[in-house]
Amino acid sequence: SQELEQSPQSLIVQEGKNLTINCTSSKTLYGLYWYKQKYGEGLIFLMMLQKGGEEKSHEKITAKLDEKKQQSSLHITASQPSHAGIYLCGADKRGGSNYKLTFGKGTLLTVNP
Amino acid sequence: SAVISQKPSRDICQRGTSLTIQCQVDSQVTMMFWYRQQPGQSLTLIATANQGSEATYESGFVIDKFPISRPNLTFSTLTVSNMSPEDSSIYLCSVLQGKAFFGQGTRLTVV
């Protein structure tokens, strides 16, 4: 099975600081998703990366997929309390015609005002 | 993007009972997925639910414990049967529409 390792497990930053969360796979990633989850709630889609070297940005969040498609990073610039939550990376685990996602264990982000 | 409504949002249930979770999508989708998120753990896929056929279960999950219905292209239910405290989790439904979208989840506590 495809294992996804996320680091760090948790992160506490001061408002206004930049931060990076990493997601690493032992196998090639066919599609890499980033989601945000508020405690005990559903997942909010952030970004999907498919091509090696791809980079996408939305507001103050940038996600990258490396050329080998085995590692992705999520970078938040000038963090705000609204960025707090659990960030999950998920990988497309293709099995025939089904698209099943395997997830990392998440990174708990706390932003102190 | 697909809008997914899950009910109930949370419940506290007695052990030995069953709970049915509903997932309604605002558009027709071919594939729906049910995930479980145990405390402190990541999401684990329970099964894939396709309309008109039996659900496909992942290793470690069986139909008797997690029966799934998929009567049409916008609706699915997951039942957690004969519950024990180990079933306390967040259960999420997901649909694939270009990308994967998730419902708000059902927080289940079994006492």
XYZ file of C-alpha atoms in Angstrom:
224
model
C 0.000 0.000 0.000
C 1.076 3.558 -0.533
C 2.145 5.172 2.707
C 2.190 8.918 3.086
C 4.378 10.496 5.724
C 3.540 13.998 6.829
C 5.839 16.276 8.764
C 5.713 17.858 11.163
C 2.908 16.166 13.087
C 2.069 19.464 14.723
C 3.174 23.027 14.361
C 2.680 26.157 16.437
C 3.523 29.472 14.833
C 3.045 33.119 15.623
C 0.640 35.034 13.435
C 2.434 36.501 10.445
C 5.067 33.787 10.241
C 5.626 31.538 7.252
C 5.459 27.777 7.534
C 5.899 24.619 5.459
C 4.282 21.199 5.749
C 5.705 18.214 3.907
C 4.194 15.053 2.511
C 6.434 12.207 1.355
C 5.640 8.963 -0.400
C 7.725 5.869 -1.032
C 5.995 5.481 -4.387
C 5.215 7.763 -7.294
C 2.186 9.918 -6.674
C -0.339 9.942 -9.488
C -2.299 12.758 -7.924
C -1.618 14.613 -4.710
C -4.365 16.393 -2.816
C -4.136 18.862 0.027
C -7.094 19.293 2.362
C -7.767 21.309 5.458
C -9.891 19.932 8.260
C -11.255 21.884 11.156
C -11.334 19.788 14.300
C -14.058 17.152 14.052
C -15.368 18.396 10.712
C -15.187 17.481 7.063
C -12.392 18.167 4.622
C -12.030 21.367 2.654
C -10.323 20.917 -0.682
C -7.281 23.143 -1.100
C -5.338 21.984 -4.124
C -4.606 19.057 -6.385
C -1.241 18.479 -8.055
C -0.644 15.973 -10.806
C 2.451 16.857 -12.774
C 6.054 16.658 -11.623
C 7.307 20.115 -10.764
C 3.798 21.516 -10.594
C 3.093 24.429 -8.295
C -0.249 25.978 -7.419
C -1.204 28.900 -5.258
C -4.419 30.094 -3.699
C -4.372 33.235 -1.625
C -1.483 32.728 0.799
C -1.125 28.982 0.330
C 1.263 27.430 -2.195
C 1.631 23.740 -2.883
C 4.359 22.061 -4.890
C 4.960 18.565 -6.214
C 8.567 17.619 -6.856
C 9.855 16.422 -10.197
C 9.970 12.798 -9.086
C 6.381 13.076 -7.843
C 7.219 11.580 -4.484
C 7.175 14.639 -2.290
C 4.880 17.602 -1.902
C 5.078 20.680 0.264
C 2.449 23.127 1.415
C 3.655 26.595 2.248
C 1.652 29.259 4.030
C 2.860 32.823 3.873
C 2.103 35.335 6.628
C -0.058 32.885 8.588
C -3.302 33.981 10.208
C -5.444 32.410 12.939
C -7.898 31.398 10.207
C -5.233 29.054 8.831
C -5.375 26.934 11.973
C -6.571 23.370 11.509
C -5.403 19.971 10.393
C -3.758 19.749 6.998
C -4.000 16.421 5.251
C -2.280 15.228 2.133
C -3.977 12.516 0.129
C -2.706 10.508 -2.806
C -4.561 9.050 -5.720
C -4.287 5.310 -5.251
C -5.434 4.097 -8.601
C -6.751 0.591 -8.718
C -8.243 -0.157 -12.104
C -10.895 2.410 -12.833
C -11.411 3.462 -9.241
C -9.812 6.515 -7.702
C -9.184 5.858 -4.033
C -7.335 8.226 -1.803
C -4.741 7.282 0.786
C -4.096 9.927 3.413
C -1.280 10.977 5.652
C -1.944 11.350 9.359
C -2.191 15.089 9.124
C -0.390 18.129 10.507
C -2.071 20.081 13.267
C -1.410 23.781 12.771
C -1.935 26.304 15.552
C -1.527 30.002 14.809
C -1.190 32.201 17.855
C -2.393 35.803 17.525
C -17.938 21.728 -7.192
C -20.169 19.124 -5.588
C -22.034 20.013 -2.409
C -22.405 17.103 -0.035
C -24.787 16.925 2.915
C -24.286 14.333 5.592
C -26.732 13.440 8.331
C -26.525 13.185 11.256
C -23.604 15.472 11.992
C -23.028 13.703 15.280
C -24.607 11.029 17.462
C -24.039 9.188 20.698
C -25.160 5.573 20.524
C -25.407 2.621 22.840
C -23.209 -0.371 22.132
C -24.960 -3.135 20.243
C -27.177 -0.754 18.284
C -26.859 0.390 14.668
C -26.646 3.827 13.088
C -27.358 4.762 9.491
C -25.543 7.752 8.037
C -26.956 9.500 4.993
C -25.041 11.270 2.258
C -26.827 13.488 -0.256
C -25.087 15.118 -3.218
C -26.426 18.064 -5.177
C -25.516 16.476 -8.521
C -25.315 13.023 -10.020
C -22.035 11.243 -9.409
C -20.884 7.803 -10.438
C -18.612 6.947 -7.553
C -19.146 7.619 -3.878
C -16.749 6.651 -1.141
C -17.073 6.128 2.593
C -14.135 6.859 4.896
C -13.517 6.430 8.597
C -11.299 8.650 10.701
C -10.547 7.171 14.085
C -9.329 9.464 16.878
C -5.800 10.641 16.168
C -5.658 8.737 12.910
C -5.965 9.631 9.285
C -8.785 8.764 6.961
C -9.188 5.145 5.945
C -11.314 4.091 3.020
C -14.123 1.736 4.022
C -15.744 1.077 0.672
C -16.608 2.379 -2.766
C -20.326 2.629 -3.530
C -21.481 2.543 -7.135
C -25.093 2.827 -8.162
C -26.624 -0.411 -9.328
C -24.005 -2.721 -7.888
C -22.786 -3.920 -4.533
C -20.263 -1.818 -2.700
C -16.614 -2.780 -2.919
C -15.032 -3.062 0.522
C -11.428 -2.476 1.464
C -9.382 -4.951 3.406
C -10.533 -5.089 7.010
C -14.087 -3.953 6.318
C -17.039 -6.266 5.702
C -20.568 -5.809 4.468
C -22.162 -7.303 7.562
C -20.583 -4.635 9.725
C -20.866 -1.709 7.293
C -23.770 -2.300 4.906
C -24.025 0.360 2.222
C -26.891 1.365 -0.011
C -26.673 3.363 -3.220
C -30.215 3.638 -4.585
C -29.463 6.424 -7.071
C -26.705 8.699 -8.336
C -27.167 11.359 -5.656
C -27.624 9.397 -2.458
C -25.933 6.753 -0.340
C -26.169 5.403 3.186
C -23.632 3.717 5.419
C -24.823 1.695 8.396
C -22.545 0.957 11.313
C -23.957 -2.251 12.759
C -23.740 -3.797 16.212
C -21.624 -0.920 17.418
C -18.868 -1.106 19.973
C -16.776 1.713 21.479
C -14.083 0.926 18.878
C -16.470 2.216 16.213
C -16.293 5.711 17.687
C -14.965 7.736 14.764
C -15.759 10.386 12.243
C -17.365 8.897 9.154
C -17.134 10.845 5.911
C -18.622 10.357 2.505
C -16.791 11.537 -0.559
C -17.571 11.900 -4.234
C -15.350 12.138 -7.244
C -16.173 14.958 -9.620
C -12.923 15.867 -11.253
C -11.482 15.930 -7.798
C -12.527 14.389 -4.509
C -15.041 16.306 -2.388
C -16.027 15.434 1.153
C -19.065 15.839 3.322
C -18.891 17.476 6.731
C -18.650 14.125 8.448
C -20.592 12.303 11.133
C -19.003 12.197 14.557
C -20.058 8.942 16.187
C -19.507 8.162 19.847
C -20.401 4.692 21.100
C -20.916 4.298 24.838
